[in-house]
CSV table of C-alpha atoms and ligand atoms in Angstrom, one decimal:
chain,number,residue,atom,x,y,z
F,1028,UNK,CA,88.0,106.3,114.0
F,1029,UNK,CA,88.5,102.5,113.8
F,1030,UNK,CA,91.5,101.2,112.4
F,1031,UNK,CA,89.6,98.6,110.5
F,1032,UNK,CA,88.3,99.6,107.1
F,1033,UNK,CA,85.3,97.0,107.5
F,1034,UNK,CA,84.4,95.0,111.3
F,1035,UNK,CA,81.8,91.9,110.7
F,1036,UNK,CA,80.6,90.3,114.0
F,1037,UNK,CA,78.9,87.2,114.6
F,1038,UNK,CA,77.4,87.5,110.9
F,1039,UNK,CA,74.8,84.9,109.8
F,1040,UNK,CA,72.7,83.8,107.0
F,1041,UNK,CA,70.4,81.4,106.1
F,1042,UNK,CA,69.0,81.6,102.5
F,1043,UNK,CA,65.2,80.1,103.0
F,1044,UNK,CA,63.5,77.0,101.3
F,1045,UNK,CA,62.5,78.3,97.8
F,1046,UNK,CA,59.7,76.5,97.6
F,1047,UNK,CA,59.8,72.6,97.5
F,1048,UNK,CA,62.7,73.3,94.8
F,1049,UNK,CA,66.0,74.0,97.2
F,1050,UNK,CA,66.2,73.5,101.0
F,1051,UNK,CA,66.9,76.4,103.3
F,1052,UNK,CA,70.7,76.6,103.2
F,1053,UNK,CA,73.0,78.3,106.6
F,1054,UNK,CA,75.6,80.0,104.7
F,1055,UNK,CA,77.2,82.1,106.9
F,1056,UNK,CA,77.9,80.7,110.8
F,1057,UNK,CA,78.8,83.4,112.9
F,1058,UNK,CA,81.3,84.9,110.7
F,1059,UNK,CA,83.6,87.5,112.4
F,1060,UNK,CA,86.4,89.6,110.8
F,1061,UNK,CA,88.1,92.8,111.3
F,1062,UNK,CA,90.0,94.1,107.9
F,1063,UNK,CA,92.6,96.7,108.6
F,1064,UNK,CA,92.7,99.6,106.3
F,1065,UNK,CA,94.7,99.9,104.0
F,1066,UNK,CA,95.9,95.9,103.6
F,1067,UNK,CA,94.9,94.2,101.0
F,1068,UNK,CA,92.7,91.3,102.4
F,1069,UNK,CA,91.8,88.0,100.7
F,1070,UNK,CA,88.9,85.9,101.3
F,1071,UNK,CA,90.0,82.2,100.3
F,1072,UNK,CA,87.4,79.3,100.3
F,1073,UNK,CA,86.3,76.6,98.0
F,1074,UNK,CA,83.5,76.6,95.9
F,1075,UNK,CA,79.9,77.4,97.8
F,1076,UNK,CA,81.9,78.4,101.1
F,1077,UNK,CA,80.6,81.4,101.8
F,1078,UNK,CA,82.9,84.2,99.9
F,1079,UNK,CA,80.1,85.7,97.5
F,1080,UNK,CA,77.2,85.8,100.7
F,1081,UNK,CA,79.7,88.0,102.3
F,1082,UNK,CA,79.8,90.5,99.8
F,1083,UNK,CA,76.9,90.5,98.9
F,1084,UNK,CA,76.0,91.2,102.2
F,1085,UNK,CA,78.4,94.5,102.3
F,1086,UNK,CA,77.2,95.2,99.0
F,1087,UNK,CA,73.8,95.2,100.1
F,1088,UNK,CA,72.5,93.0,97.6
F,1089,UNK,CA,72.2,90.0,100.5
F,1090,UNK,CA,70.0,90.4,103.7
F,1091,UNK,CA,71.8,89.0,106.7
F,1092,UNK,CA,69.9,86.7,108.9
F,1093,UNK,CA,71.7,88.5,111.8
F,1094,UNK,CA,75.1,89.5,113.1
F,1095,UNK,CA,76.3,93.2,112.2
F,1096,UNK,CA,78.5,94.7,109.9
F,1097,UNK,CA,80.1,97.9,109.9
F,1098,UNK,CA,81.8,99.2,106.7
F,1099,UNK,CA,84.8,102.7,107.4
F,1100,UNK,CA,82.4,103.0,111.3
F,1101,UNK,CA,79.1,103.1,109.5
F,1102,UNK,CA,76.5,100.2,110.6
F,1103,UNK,CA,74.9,98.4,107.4
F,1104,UNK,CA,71.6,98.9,108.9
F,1105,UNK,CA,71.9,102.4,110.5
F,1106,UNK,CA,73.0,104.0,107.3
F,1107,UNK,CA,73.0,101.5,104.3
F,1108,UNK,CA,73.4,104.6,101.9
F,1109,UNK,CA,76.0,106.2,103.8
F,1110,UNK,CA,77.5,102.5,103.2
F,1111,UNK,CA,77.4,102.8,99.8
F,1112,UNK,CA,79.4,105.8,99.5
F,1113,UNK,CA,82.0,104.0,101.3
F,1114,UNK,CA,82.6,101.0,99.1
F,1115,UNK,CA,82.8,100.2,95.3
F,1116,UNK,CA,81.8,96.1,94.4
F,1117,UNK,CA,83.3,94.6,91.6
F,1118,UNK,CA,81.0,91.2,91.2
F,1119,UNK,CA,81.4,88.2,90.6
F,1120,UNK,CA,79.2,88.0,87.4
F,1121,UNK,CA,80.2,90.2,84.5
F,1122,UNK,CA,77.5,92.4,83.8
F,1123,UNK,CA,77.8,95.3,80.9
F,1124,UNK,CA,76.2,97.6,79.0
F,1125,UNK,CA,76.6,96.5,75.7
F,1126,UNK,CA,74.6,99.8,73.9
F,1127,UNK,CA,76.9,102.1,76.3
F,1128,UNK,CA,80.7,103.0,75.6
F,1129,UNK,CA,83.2,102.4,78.3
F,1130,UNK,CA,83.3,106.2,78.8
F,1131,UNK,CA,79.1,106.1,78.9
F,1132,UNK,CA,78.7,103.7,81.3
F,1133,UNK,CA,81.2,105.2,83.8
F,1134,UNK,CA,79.0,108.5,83.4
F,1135,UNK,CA,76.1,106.6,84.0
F,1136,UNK,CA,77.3,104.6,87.4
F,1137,UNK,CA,78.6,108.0,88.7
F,1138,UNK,CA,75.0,109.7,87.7
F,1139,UNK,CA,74.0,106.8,89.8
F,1140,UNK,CA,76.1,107.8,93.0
F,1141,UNK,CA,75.2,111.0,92.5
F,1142,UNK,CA,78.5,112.7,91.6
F,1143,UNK,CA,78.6,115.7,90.0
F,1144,UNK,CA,79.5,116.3,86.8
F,1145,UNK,CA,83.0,118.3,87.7
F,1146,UNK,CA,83.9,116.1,90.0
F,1147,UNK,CA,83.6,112.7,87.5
F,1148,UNK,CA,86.8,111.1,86.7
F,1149,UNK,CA,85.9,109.1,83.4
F,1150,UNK,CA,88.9,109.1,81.4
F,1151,UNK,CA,91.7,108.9,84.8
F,1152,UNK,CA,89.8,105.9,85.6
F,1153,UNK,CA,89.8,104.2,81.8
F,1154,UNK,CA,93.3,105.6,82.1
F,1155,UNK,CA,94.1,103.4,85.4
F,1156,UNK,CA,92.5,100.6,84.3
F,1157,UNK,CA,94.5,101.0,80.9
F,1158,UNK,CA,91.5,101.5,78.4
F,1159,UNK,CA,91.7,105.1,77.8
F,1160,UNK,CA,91.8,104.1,73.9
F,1161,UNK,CA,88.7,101.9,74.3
F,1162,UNK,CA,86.8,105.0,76.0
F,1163,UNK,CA,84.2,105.0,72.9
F,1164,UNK,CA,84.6,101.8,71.6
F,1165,UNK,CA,81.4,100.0,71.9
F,1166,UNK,CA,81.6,97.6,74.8
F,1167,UNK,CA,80.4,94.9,73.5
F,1168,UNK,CA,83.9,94.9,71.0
F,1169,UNK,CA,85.8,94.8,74.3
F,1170,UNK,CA,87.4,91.4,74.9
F,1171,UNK,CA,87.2,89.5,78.5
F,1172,UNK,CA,90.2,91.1,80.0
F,1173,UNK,CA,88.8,94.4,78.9
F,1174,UNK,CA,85.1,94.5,80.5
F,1175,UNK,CA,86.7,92.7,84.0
F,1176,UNK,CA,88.7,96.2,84.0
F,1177,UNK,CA,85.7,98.4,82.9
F,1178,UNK,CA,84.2,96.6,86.1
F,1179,UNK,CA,86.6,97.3,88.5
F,1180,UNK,CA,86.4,101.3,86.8
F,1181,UNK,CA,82.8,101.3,87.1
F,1182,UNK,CA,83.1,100.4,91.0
F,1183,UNK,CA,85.2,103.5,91.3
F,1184,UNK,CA,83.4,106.1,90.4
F,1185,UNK,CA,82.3,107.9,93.6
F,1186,UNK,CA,86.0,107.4,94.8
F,1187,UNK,CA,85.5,104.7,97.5
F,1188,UNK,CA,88.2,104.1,100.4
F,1189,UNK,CA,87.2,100.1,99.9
F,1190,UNK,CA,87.4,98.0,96.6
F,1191,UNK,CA,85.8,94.8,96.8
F,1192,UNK,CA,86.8,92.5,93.9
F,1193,UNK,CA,84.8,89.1,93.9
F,1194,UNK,CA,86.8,86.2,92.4
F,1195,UNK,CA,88.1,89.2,90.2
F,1196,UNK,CA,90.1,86.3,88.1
F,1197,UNK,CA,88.0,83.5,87.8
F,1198,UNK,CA,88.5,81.9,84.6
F,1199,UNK,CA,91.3,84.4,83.0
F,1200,UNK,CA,93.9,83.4,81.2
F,1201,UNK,CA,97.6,84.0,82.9
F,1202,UNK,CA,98.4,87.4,81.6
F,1203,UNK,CA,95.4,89.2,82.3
F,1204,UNK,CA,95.5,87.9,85.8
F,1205,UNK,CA,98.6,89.4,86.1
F,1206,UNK,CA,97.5,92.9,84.5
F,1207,UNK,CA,94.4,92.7,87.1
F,1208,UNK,CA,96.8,92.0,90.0
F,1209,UNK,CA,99.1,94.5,88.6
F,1210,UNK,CA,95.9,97.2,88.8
F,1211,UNK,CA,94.9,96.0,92.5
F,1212,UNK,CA,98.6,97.0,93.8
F,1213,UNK,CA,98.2,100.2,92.2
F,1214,UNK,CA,95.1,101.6,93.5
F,1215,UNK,CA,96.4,99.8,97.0
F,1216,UNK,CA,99.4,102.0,96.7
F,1217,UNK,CA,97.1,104.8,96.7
F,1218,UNK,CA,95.2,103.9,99.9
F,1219,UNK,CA,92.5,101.9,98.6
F,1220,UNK,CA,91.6,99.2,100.9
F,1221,UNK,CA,91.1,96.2,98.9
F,1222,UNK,CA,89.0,93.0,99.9
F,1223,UNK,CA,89.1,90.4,97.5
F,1224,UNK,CA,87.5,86.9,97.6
F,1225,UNK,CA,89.5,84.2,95.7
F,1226,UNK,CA,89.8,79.9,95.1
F,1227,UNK,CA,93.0,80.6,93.7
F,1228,UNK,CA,95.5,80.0,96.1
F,1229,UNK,CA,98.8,81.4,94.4
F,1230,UNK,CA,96.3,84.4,94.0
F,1231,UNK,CA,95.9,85.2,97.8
F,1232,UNK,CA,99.7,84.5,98.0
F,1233,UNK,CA,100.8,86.9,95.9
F,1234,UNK,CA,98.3,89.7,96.3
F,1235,UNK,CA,97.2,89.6,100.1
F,1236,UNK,CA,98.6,90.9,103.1
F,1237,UNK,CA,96.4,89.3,105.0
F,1238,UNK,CA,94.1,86.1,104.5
F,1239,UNK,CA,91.2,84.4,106.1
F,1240,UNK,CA,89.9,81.2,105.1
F,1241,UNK,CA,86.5,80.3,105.0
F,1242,UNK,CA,84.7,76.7,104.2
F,1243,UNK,CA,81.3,75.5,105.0
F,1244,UNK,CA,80.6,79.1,106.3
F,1245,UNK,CA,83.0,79.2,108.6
F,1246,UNK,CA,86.4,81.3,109.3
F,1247,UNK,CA,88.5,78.4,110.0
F,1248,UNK,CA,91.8,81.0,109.8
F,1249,UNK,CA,92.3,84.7,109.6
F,1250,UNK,CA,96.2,85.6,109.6
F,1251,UNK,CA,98.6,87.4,108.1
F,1252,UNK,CA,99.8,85.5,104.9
F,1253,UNK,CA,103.3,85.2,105.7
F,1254,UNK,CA,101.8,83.6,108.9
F,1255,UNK,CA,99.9,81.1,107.5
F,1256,UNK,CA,102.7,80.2,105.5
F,1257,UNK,CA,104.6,79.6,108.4
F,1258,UNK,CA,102.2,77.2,110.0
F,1259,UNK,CA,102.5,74.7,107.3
F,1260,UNK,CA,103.6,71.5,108.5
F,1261,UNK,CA,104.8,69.4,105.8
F,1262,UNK,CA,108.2,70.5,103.8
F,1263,UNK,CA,109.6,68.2,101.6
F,1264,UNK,CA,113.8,67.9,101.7
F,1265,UNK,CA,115.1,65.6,98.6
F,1266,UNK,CA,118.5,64.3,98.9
F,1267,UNK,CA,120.1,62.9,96.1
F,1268,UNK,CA,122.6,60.1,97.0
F,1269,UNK,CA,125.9,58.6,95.7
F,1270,UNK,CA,124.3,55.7,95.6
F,1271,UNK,CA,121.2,53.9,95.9
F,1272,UNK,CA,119.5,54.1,99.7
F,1273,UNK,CA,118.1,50.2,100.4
F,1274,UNK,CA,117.3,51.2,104.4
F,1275,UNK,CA,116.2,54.6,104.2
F,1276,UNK,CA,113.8,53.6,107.2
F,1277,UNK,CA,116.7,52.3,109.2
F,1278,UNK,CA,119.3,55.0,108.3
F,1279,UNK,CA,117.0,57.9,108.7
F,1280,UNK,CA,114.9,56.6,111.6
F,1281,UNK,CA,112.4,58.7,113.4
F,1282,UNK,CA,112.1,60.3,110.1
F,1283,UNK,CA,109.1,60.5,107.6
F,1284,UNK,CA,111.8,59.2,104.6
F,1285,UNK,CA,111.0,57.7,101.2
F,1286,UNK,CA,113.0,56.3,98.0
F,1287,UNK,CA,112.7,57.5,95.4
F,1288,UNK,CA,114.2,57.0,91.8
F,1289,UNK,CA,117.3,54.9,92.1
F,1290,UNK,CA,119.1,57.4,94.1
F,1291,UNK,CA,117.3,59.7,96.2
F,1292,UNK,CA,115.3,60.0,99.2
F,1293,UNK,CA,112.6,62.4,99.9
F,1294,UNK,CA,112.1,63.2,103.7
F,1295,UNK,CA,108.5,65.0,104.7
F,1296,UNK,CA,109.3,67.0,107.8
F,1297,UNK,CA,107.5,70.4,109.9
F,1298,UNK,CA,110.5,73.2,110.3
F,1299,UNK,CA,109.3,74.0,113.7
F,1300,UNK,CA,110.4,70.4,115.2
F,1301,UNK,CA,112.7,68.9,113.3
F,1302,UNK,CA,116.4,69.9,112.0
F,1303,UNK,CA,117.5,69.2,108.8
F,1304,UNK,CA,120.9,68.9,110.1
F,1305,UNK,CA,119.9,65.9,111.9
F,1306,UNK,CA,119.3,64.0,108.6
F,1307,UNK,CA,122.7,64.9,106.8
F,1308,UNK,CA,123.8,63.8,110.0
F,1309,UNK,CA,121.9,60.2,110.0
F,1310,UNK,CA,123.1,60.1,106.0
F,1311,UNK,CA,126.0,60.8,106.3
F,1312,UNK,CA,126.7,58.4,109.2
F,1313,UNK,CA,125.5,55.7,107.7
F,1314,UNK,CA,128.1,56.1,105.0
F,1315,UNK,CA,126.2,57.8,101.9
F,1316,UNK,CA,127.5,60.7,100.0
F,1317,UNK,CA,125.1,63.5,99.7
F,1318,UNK,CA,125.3,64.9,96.1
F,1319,UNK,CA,122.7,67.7,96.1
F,1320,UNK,CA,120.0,68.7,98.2
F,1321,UNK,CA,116.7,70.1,96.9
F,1322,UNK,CA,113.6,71.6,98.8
F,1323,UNK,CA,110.0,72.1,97.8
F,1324,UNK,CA,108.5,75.4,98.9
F,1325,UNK,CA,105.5,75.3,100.6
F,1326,UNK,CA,102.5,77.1,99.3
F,1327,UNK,CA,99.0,77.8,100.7
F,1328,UNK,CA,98.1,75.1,98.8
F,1329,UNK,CA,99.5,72.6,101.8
F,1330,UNK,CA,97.9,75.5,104.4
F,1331,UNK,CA,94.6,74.6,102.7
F,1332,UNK,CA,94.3,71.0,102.6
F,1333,UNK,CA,95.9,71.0,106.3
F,1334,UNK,CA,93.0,73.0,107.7
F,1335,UNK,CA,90.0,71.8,105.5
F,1336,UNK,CA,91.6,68.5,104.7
F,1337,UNK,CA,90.2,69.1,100.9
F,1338,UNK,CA,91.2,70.4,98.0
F,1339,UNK,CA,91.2,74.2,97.2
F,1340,UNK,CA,89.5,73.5,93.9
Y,502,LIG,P1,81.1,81.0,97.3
Y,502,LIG,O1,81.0,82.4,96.7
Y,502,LIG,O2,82.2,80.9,98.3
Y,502,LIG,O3,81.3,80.0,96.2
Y,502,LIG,P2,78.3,81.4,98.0
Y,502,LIG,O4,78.3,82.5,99.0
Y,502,LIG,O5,78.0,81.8,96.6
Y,502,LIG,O6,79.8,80.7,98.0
Y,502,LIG,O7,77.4,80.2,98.4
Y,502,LIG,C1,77.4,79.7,99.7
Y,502,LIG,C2,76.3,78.7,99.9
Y,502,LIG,O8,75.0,79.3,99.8
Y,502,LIG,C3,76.3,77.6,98.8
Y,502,LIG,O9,75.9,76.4,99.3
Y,502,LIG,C4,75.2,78.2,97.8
Y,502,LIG,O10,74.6,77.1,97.1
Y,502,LIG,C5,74.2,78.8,98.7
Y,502,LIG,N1,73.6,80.0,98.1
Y,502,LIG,C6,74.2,81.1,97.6
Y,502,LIG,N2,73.3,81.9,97.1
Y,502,LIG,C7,72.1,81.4,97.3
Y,502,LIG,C8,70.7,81.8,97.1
Y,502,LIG,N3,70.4,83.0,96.5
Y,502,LIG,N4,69.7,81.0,97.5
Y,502,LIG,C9,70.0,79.8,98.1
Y,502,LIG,N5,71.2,79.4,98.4
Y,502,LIG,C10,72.3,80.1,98.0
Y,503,LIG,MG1,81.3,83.2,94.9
């Protein structure tokens, strides 16, 4: 048994020329990643990068061009159904039954996977994904919030080890992103391996164990988060002064410094090369007082622009 819940290797995809309307289009460029079971793994890229062909391809919805995938050690194309046991897809589109009731629909998808009646889970998983009051409620009464959580239900049915969530909070408002993240951890706590494709940054920050970033089809990093967080080059260090800096170049020399305000100076800097002793040092010996010292903590935001050199958004 692998220790990887899903292996993609040299994975490609080229969507063809649809007639004279759209030119072919490489998606994917030899995509490889291993996810480890059990993590929770975010896909992170910008707009059209890639994130959706991916799982569309493990959802079997998207025919790779070529590469191979393999999904808890089943191959894609040697046993597609045997696949589809193996993982639940929460997409990227909402799509709902509006003439079913939360608790219908759930009976219906697991009809679909062909679990048996004794073995269906309806109301734990309306429980888990808090809409056990909403189980005969007609759907279409359910607000946003509601049918994103009926979604990720409805890709639980047949008890998957892998939940793949596609940009499961695009567009929500604060608090249900929170409840959504809130459900992820849960059913990650329980062993579910989740894989979740995001352009939110803060999201794959505070959810993922583990991120790769992908732009222009391409993995451009795969590494832990805390990792990637590491790696980031600029940190900002604001000292506040007892009086106003006129030759911040001069005193703090060798250093990326900069006024600011009447009294402070902000010095850009990478943690891995330079000491922030040095600069109370080189302060401090050119006669200023330092009054308070502030730092900005880095997000993947910085990661992002550093290795695409664009914006996440
Ligand atoms: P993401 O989910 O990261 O936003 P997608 O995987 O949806 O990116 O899209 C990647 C690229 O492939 C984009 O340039 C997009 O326009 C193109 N693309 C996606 N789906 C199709 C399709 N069905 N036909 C042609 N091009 C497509
Ligand atoms: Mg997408």
């Amino acid at each position: 048994m692998s220790e990887n819940a899903i292996e993609i290797t040299d994975l490609d995809k080229t969507y063809k020329a649809d007639g004279k309307k759209t030119a072919a289009k490489r998606a994917l460029k030899s995509v490889s990643l291993n996810i480890s079971r059990g993590s929770i793994f975010g896909l992170l890229g910008p707009n059209g990068a890639g994130k959706s062909t991916i799982i569309n391809i493990l959802a079997g919805l998207v025919v790779k061009s070529s590469g191979s995938v393999k999904i808890w050690d089943i191959d894609i194309d040697q046993d597609p159904r045997g696949v589809k046991a193996a993982i639940g897809i929460v997409p990227q589109e909402l799509a709902f039954d509006v003439f079913f009731t939360p608790a219908q629909s759930l009976e219906l998808m697991a009809g679909l996977y062909g679990v048996p009646k004794g073995q269906r889970r309806t109301m734990e998983l309306l429980k888990m994904v808090g809409l056990e009051d909403k189980a005969d409620a007609y759907t279409r009464s359910l607000s946003g919030g509601m049918k994103r959580r009926l979604m990720v239900a409805k890709a639980m049915v047949h008890n998957p080890p892998i939940l793949v969530l596609d940009e499961p909070t695009a567009g929500v408002d604060v608090e249900l992103r929170r409840q959504l993240w809130d459900n992820v951890r849960a059913l990650n706590a329980r062993g579910v391996t989740i894989v979740l494709t995001t352009h939110y940054l803060e999201e794959a920050e505070a959810l993922c164990d583990e991120i790769a970033i992908i732009n222009h089809g391409e993995v451009i990093a795969h590494a832990p988060t805390e990792d990637l967080l590491a790696r980031i080059e600029n940190k900002e260090i604001r000292f506040r002064l007892d009086r106003p800096m006129e030759n911040a170049g001069q005193v703090l020399q060798g250093f990326a410094a900069e006024p600011v305000g009447q009294r402070s100076v902000i010095v850009r800097y990478n943690p891995s090369e330079t000491q922030v002793g040095a600069m109370i040092e080189a302060i401090q010996r050119a006669g200023y007082g330092i009054v308070d010292i502030s730092t900005d903590e880095s997000d993947l935001e910085d990661v992002f622009l550093q290795l695409t050199g664009s914006s996440g958004n």
